[in-house]
Coordinates of C-alpha atoms in Angstrom, one line a residue:
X1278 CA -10.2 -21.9 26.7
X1279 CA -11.5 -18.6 28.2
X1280 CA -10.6 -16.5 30.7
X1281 CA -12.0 -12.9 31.8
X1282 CA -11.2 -8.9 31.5
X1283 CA -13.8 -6.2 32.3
X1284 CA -15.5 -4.0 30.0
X1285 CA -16.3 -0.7 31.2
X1286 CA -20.2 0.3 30.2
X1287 CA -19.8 4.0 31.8
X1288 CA -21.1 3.1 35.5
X1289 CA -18.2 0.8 36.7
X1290 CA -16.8 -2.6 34.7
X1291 CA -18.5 -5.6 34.1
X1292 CA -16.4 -9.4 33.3
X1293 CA -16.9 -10.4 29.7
X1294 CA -15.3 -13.7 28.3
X1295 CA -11.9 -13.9 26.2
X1296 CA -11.9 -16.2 23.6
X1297 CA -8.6 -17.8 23.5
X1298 CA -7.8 -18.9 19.5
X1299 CA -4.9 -21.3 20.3
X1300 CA -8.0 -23.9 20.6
X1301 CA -10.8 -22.1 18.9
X1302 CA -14.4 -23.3 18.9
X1303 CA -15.1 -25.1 15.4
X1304 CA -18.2 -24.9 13.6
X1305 CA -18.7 -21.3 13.2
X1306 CA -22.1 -21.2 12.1
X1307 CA -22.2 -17.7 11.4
X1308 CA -19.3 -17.1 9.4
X1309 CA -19.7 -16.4 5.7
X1310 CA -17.7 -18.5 3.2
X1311 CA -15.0 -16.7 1.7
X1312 CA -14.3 -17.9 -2.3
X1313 CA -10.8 -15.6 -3.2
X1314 CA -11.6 -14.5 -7.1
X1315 CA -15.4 -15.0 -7.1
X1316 CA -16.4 -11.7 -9.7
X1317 CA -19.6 -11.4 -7.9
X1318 CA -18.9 -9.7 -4.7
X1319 CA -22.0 -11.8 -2.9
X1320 CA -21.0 -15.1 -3.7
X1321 CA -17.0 -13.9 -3.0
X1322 CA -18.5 -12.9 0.4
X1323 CA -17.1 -10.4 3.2
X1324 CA -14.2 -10.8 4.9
X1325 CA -14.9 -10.5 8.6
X1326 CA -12.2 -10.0 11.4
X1327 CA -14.6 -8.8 13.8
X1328 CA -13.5 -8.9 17.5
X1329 CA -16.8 -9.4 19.2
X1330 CA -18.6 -12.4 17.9
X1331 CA -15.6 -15.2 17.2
X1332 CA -18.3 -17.7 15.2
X1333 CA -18.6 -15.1 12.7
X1334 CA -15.0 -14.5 11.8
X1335 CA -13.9 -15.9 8.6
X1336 CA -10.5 -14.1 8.9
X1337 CA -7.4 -14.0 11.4
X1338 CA -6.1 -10.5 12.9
X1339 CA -8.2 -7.7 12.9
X1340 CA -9.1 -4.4 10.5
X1341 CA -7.3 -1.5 11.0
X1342 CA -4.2 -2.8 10.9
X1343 CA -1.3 -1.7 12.9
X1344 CA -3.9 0.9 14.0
X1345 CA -5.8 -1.8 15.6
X1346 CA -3.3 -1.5 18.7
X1347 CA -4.5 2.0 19.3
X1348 CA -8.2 1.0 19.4
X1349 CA -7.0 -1.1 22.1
X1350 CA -5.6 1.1 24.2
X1351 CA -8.8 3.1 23.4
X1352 CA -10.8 0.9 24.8
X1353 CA -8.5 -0.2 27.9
X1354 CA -8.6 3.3 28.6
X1355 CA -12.3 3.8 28.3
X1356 CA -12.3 6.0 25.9
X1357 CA -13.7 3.6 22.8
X1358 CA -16.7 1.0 24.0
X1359 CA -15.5 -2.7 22.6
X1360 CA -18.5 -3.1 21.0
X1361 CA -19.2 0.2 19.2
X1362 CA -20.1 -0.5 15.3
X1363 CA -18.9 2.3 12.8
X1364 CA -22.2 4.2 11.3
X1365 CA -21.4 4.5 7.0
X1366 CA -23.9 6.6 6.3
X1367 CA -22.5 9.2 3.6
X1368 CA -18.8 7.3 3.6
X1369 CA -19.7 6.0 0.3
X1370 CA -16.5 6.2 -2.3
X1371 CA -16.1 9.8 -3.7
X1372 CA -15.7 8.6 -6.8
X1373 CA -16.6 4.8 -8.1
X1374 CA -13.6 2.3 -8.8
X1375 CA -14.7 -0.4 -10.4
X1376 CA -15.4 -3.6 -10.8
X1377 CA -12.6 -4.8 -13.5
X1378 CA -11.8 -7.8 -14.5
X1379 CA -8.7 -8.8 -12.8
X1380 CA -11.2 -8.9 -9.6
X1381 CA -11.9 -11.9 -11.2
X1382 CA -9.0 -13.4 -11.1
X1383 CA -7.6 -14.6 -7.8
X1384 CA -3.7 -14.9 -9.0
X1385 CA -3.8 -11.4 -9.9
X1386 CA -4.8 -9.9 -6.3
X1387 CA -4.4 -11.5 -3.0
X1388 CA -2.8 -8.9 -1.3
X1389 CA -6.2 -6.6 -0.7
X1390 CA -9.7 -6.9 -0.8
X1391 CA -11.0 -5.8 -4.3
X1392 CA -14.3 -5.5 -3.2
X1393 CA -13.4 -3.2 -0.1
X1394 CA -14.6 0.1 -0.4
X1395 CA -18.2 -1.3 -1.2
X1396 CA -18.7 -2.9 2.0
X1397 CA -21.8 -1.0 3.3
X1398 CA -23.4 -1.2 -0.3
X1399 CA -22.6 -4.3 -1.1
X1400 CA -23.6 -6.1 2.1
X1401 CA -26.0 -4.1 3.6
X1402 CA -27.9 -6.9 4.1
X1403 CA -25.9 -8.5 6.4
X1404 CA -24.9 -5.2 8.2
X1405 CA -28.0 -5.3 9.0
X1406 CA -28.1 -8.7 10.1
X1407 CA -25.7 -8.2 12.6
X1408 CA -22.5 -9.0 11.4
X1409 CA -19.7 -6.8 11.7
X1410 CA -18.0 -5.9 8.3
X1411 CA -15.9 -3.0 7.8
X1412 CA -14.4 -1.5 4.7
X1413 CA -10.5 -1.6 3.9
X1414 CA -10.3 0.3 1.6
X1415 CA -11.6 4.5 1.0
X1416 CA -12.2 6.8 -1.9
X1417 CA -12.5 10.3 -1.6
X1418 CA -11.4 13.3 -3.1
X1419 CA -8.8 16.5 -2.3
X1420 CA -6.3 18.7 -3.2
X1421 CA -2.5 18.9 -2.8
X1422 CA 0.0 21.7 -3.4
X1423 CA 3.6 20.8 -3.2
X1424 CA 6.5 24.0 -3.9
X1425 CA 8.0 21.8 -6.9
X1426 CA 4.8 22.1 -9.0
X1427 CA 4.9 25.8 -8.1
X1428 CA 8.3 26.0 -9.3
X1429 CA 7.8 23.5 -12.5
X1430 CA 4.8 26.2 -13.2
X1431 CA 7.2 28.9 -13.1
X1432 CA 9.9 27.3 -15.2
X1433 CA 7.1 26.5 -17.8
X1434 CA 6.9 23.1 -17.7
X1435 CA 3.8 22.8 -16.6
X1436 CA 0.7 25.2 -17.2
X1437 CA -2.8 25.3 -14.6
X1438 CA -5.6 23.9 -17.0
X1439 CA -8.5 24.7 -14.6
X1440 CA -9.2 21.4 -14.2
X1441 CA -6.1 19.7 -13.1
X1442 CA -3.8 22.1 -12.0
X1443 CA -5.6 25.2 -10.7
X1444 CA -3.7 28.6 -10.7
X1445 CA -3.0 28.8 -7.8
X1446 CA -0.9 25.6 -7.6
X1447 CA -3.4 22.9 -6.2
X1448 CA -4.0 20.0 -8.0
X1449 CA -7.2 17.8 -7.9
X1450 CA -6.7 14.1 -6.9
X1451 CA -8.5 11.6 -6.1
X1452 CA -7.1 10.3 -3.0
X1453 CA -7.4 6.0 -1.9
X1454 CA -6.4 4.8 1.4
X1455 CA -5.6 0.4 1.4
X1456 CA -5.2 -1.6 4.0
X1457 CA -3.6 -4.7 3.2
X1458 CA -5.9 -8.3 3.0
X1459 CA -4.0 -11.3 2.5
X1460 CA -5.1 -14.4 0.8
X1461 CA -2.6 -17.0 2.3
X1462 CA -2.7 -19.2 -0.6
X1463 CA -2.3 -16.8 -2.9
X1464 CA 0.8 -15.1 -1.3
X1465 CA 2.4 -18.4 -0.7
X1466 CA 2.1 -18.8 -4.8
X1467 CA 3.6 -15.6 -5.3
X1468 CA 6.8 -16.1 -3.5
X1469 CA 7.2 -20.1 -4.5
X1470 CA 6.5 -21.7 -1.1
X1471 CA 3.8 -23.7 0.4
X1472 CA 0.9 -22.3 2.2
X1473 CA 1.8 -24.1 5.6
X1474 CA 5.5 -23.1 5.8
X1475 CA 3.9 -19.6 4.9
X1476 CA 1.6 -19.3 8.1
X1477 CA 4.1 -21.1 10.3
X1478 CA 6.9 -18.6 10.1
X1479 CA 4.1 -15.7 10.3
X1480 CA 3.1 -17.4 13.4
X1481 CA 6.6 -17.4 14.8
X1482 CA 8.2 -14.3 13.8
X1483 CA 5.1 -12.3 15.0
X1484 CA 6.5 -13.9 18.4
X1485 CA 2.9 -16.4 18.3
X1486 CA 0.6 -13.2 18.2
X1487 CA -2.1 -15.0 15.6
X1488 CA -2.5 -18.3 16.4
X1489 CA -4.9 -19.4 14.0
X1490 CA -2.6 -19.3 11.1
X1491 CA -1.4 -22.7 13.0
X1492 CA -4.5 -23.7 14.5
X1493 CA -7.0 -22.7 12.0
X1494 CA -6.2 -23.9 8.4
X1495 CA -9.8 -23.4 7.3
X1496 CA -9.2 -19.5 7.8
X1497 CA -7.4 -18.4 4.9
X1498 CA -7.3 -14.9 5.0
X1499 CA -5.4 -12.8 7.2
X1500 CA -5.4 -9.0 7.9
X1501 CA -1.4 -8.1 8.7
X1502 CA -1.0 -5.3 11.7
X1503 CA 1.4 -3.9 8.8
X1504 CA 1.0 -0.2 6.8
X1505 CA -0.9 0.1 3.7
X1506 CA -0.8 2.0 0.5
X1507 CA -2.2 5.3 -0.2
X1508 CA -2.8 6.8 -4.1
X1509 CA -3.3 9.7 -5.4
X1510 CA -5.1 9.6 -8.9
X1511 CA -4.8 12.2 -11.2
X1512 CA -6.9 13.2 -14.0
X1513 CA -10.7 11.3 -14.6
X1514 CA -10.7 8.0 -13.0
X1515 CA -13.8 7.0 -14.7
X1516 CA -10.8 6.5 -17.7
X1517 CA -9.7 3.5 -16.0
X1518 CA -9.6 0.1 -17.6
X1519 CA -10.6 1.4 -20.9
X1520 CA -7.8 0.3 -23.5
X1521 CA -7.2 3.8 -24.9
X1522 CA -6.3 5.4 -21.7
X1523 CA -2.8 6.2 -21.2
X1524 CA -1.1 6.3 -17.9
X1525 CA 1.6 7.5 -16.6
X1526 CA 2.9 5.6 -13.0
X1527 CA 5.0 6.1 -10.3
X1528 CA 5.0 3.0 -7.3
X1529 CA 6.7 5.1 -4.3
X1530 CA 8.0 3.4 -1.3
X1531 CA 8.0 5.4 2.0
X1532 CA 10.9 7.7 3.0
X1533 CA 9.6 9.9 6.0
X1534 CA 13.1 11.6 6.6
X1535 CA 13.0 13.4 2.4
X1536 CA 9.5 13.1 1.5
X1537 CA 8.1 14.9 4.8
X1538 CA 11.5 16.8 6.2
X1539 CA 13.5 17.0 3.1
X1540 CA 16.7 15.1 3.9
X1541 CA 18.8 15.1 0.8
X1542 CA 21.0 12.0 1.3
X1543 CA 18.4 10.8 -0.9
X1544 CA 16.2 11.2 -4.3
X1545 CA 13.1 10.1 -2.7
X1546 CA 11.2 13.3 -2.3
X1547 CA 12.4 14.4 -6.0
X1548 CA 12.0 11.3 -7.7
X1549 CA 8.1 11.6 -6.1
X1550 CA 7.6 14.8 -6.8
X1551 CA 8.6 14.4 -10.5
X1552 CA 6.8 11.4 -10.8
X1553 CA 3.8 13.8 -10.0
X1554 CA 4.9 16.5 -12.2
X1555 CA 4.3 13.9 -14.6
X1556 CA 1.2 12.4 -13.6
X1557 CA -0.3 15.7 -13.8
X1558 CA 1.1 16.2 -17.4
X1559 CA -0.5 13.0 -18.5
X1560 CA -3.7 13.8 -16.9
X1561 CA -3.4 17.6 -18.7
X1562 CA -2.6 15.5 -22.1
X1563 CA -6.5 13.0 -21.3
X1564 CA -4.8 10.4 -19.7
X1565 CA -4.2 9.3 -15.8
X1566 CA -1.6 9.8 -13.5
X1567 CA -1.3 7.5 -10.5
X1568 CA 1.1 7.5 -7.7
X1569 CA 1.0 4.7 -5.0
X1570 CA 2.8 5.5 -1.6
X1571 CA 3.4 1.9 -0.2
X1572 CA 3.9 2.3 4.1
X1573 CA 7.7 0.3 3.5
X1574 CA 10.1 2.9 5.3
X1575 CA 13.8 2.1 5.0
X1576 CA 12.9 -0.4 2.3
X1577 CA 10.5 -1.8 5.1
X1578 CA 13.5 -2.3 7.1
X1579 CA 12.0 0.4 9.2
X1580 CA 13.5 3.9 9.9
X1581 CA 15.3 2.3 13.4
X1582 CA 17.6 0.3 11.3
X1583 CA 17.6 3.2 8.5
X1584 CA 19.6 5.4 11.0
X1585 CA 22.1 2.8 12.6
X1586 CA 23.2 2.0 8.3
X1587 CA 23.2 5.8 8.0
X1588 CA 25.4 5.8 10.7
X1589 CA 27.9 2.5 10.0
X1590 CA 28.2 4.4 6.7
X1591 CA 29.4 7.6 7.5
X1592 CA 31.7 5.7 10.0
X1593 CA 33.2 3.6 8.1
X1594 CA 37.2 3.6 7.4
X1595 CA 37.3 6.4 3.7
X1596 CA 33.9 7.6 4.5
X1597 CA 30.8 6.9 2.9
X1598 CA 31.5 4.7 0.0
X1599 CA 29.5 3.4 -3.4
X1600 CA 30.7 -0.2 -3.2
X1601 CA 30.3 -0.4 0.8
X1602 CA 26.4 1.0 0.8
X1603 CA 24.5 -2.3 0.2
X1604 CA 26.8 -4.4 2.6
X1605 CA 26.2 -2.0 5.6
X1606 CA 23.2 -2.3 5.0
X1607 CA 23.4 -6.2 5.0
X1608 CA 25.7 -5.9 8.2
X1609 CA 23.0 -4.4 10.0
X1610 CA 19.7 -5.9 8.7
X1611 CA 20.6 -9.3 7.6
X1612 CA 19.3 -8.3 4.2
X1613 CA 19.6 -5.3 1.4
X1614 CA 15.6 -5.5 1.1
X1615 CA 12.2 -6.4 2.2
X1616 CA 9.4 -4.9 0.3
X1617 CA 9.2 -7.7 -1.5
X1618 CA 7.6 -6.0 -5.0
X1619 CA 6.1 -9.3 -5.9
X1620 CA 2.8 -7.8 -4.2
X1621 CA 3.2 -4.4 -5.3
X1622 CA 1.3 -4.9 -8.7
X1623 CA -1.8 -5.9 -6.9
X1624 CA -3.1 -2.6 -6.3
X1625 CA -2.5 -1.8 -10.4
X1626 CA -4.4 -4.8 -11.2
X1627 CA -7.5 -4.2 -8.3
X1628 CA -7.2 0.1 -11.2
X1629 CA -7.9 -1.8 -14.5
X1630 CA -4.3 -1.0 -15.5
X1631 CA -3.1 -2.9 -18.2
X1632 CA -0.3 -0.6 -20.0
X1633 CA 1.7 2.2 -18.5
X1634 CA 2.7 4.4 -20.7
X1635 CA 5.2 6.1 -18.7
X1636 CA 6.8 4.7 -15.6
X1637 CA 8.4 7.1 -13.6
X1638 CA 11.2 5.0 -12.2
X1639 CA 14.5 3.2 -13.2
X1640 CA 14.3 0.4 -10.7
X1641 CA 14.6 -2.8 -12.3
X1642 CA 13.1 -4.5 -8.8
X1643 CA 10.1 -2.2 -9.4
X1644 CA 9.6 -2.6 -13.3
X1645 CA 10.0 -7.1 -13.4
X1646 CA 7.3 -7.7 -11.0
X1647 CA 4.7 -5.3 -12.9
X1648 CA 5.9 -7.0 -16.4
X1649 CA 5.8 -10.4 -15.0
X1650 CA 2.4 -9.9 -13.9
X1651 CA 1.2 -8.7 -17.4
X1652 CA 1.2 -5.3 -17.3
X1653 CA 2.8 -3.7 -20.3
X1654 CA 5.5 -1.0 -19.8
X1655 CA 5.8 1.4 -23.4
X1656 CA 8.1 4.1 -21.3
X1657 CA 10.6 4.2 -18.2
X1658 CA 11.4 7.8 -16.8
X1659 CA 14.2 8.0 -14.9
X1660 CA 15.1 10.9 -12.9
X1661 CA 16.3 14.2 -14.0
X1662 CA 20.4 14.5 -13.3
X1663 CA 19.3 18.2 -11.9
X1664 CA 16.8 16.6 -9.1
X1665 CA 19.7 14.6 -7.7
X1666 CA 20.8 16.3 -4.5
X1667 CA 24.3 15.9 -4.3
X1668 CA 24.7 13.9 -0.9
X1669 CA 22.6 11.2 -2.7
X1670 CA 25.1 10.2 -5.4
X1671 CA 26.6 7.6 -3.4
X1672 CA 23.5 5.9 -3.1
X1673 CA 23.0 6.5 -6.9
X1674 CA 26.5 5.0 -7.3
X1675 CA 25.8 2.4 -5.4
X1676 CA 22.5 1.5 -7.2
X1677 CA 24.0 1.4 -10.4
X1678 CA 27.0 -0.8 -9.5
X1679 CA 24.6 -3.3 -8.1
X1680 CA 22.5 -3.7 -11.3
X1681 CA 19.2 -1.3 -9.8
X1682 CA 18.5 0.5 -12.9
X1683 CA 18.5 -0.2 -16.4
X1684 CA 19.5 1.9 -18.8
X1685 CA 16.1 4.0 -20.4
X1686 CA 15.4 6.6 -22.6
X1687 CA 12.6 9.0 -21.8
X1688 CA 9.6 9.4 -24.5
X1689 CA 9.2 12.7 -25.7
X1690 CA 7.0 14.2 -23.3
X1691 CA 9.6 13.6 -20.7
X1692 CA 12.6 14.9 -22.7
X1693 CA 10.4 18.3 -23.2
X1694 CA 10.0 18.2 -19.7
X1695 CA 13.9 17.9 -18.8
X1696 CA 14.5 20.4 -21.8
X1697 CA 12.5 23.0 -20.1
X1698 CA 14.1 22.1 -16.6
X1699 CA 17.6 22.5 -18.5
X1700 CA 16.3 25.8 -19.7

């Protein structure tokens, strides 16, 4: 089925065709076959969600993600021409990544494209055939200066190297944005179910917005209008993958209200901060410190329903109570949780990262899924008792109660660090 909307070309409007997908033309010609796990990025082939020539796609939504709805209104707005095709000359990754050999392996990721920050080198050919490929994934490089490290220099725990930590604060990182790519099959494996009841409650809690996960079964990857991941390497990334390299790890999930404004009802902006404290201490020590951000606010309950629990907790009959957090949380949401960590080790596997020497976090939902996936943990950090703001202890109460952490020790690098905070 088509029908018609205009496309403005800067001297009025003209009608161009909308292809509807709810009965989508077979036999795309054009489309290059996708095979999930293929080590050679050329015979894996590109994944292509383009917008403009429907016989070439060979994925269902489109890049950008959430993002994607902006362009949108870019375009119904006449601001951004439908058709305009990103130049990547000079976007090349700052530093390589890559290749290792869980790209090989198509149980290990299916939750991003390996191969997606070497889109315009690796298909240049058939950029320049016409076919609309764009990257999800970039690599480039920055510095960051957060008033902890300032203060952790000043209390001696950690000392500017030059290299690392410069003296006036700033630390060099090497900075990767992801979007997320989804291999249907392979998600459907992860969490148990089958690959059909998978895309059908996509298609129907999304209110029917892709219908080719119902009406195109030979399309098998999908690009989610969801947030993505962002990390912050620390130390030489050319280290990665090699067995000798020790790394120290800390898998953050969004908390906008203390990680950006400070809100100290919670450990989130401390916990992160001394996760990096420690990633640069293991980069200082010939290691690699890694930090991923994951987009998942309010435990990807969002930050809507985040307020309304803050709220039905401080309300509730005695105030805000340890053994009451989890089920106001349920009353609201339906459900303590949805980040769902079974994915979350993707992004470890797509860094060559096989041990972690030191994961900075006590969060048994955090630590199964990276050991269930083979990943080795030597070291779990938990959180200094001085970082702990004290408006947060009822969640820490809470977490506790309910079996969230485990009991860890520190290894010694850590307990000179919380020595030297003590001091």
């Amino acid at each position: 089925m088509t029908g018609m909307n205009r496309l403005r070309d800067g001297k009025g409007t003209v009608p161009r065709p909308i292809i509807l997908t709810s009965h989508p033309q077979r036999g795309a010609a054009r489309a290059p076959a996708l095979h999930w796990g293929a080590p050679e990025p050329l015979r894996r082939g590109p994944v292509i969600a383009t917008t403009q020539d429907p016989a070439a796609r060979n994925a269902i939504g489109t890049h950008a993600g959430s993002y994607a709805l902006y362009r949108a209104l870019a375009v119904a707005s006449g601001q951004l021409r439908a058709d305009h095709r990103p130049d990547f000359r000079d976007t090349r990754p700052a530093q390589p990544i890559g290749p290792f050999p869980a790209w090989g392996e198509p149980a290990k990721i299916v939750s991003l494209d390996p191969f997606g920050h070497m889109v315009p080198e690796l298909f240049a050919e058939q950029l320049r055939a016409g076919l609309d490929i764009r990257p999800s994934i970039a690599v480039t490089r920055a510095h960051i200066n957060m008033p902890e490290l300032v203060q952790a220099v000043c209390a001696g725990r950690l000392a500017p190297d030059g290299e690392v930590l410069l003296p006036n604060g700033d630390v060099r990182v090497t900075k990767i944005a992801i979007e997320p790519v989804w291999w249907l099959p392979g998600i459907a494996a992860r969490f148990g179910i089958g690959e059909t009841e998978l895309r059908r409650n996509l298609f129907e809690q999304t209110g029917g917005m892709f219908p080719e996960l119902v009406t195109r079964p030979d399309l098998r990857v999908f690009l989610p209008p969801i947030g993505g991941m962002s990390v912050y390497l620390f130390g030489d990334p050319a280290k990665l993958g090699r067995p000798e390299t020790r790394i120290a790890c800390r898998i953050h999930d969004e908390c906008n209200g203390s990680d950006v404004f400070g809100s100290d009802i919670c450990t989130c902006r401390p916990y992160l901060a001394h996760g990096i404290e420690s990633c640069i201490g293991m980069a200082q020590e010939g290691g690699v410190g890694v930090i991923v951000y994951n987009r998942k606010e309010g435990r990807a309950l969002g930050e809507v329903t985040k307020f309304l629990v803050y709220n039905a907790r401080k309300r509730q009959e005695g105030g805000d109570r340890a053994e009451q957090y989890f089920q106001r949380t349920e009353c609201v949401a339906g459900v303590q949780d949805m980040r769902f960590q079974e994915l979350m080790p993707d992004v470890l596997h797509w860094l060559g990262i096989t041990r972690i020497d030191r994961l900075v976090s006590m969060s048994n939902m955090k630590f199964a899924p990276i050991v269930e996936s083979g990943i080795e943990v030597a070291a779990r950090i938990p959180i200094p008792e001085d970082l702990i703001p004290a408006d947060a202890r009822v969640e820490m109460d809470a977490k506790k109660a309910a079996g969230y952490f485990a009991p860890v020790v520190p290894d010694a690098a850590e307990l000179a660090i919380a020595k030297g905070r003590a001091l």
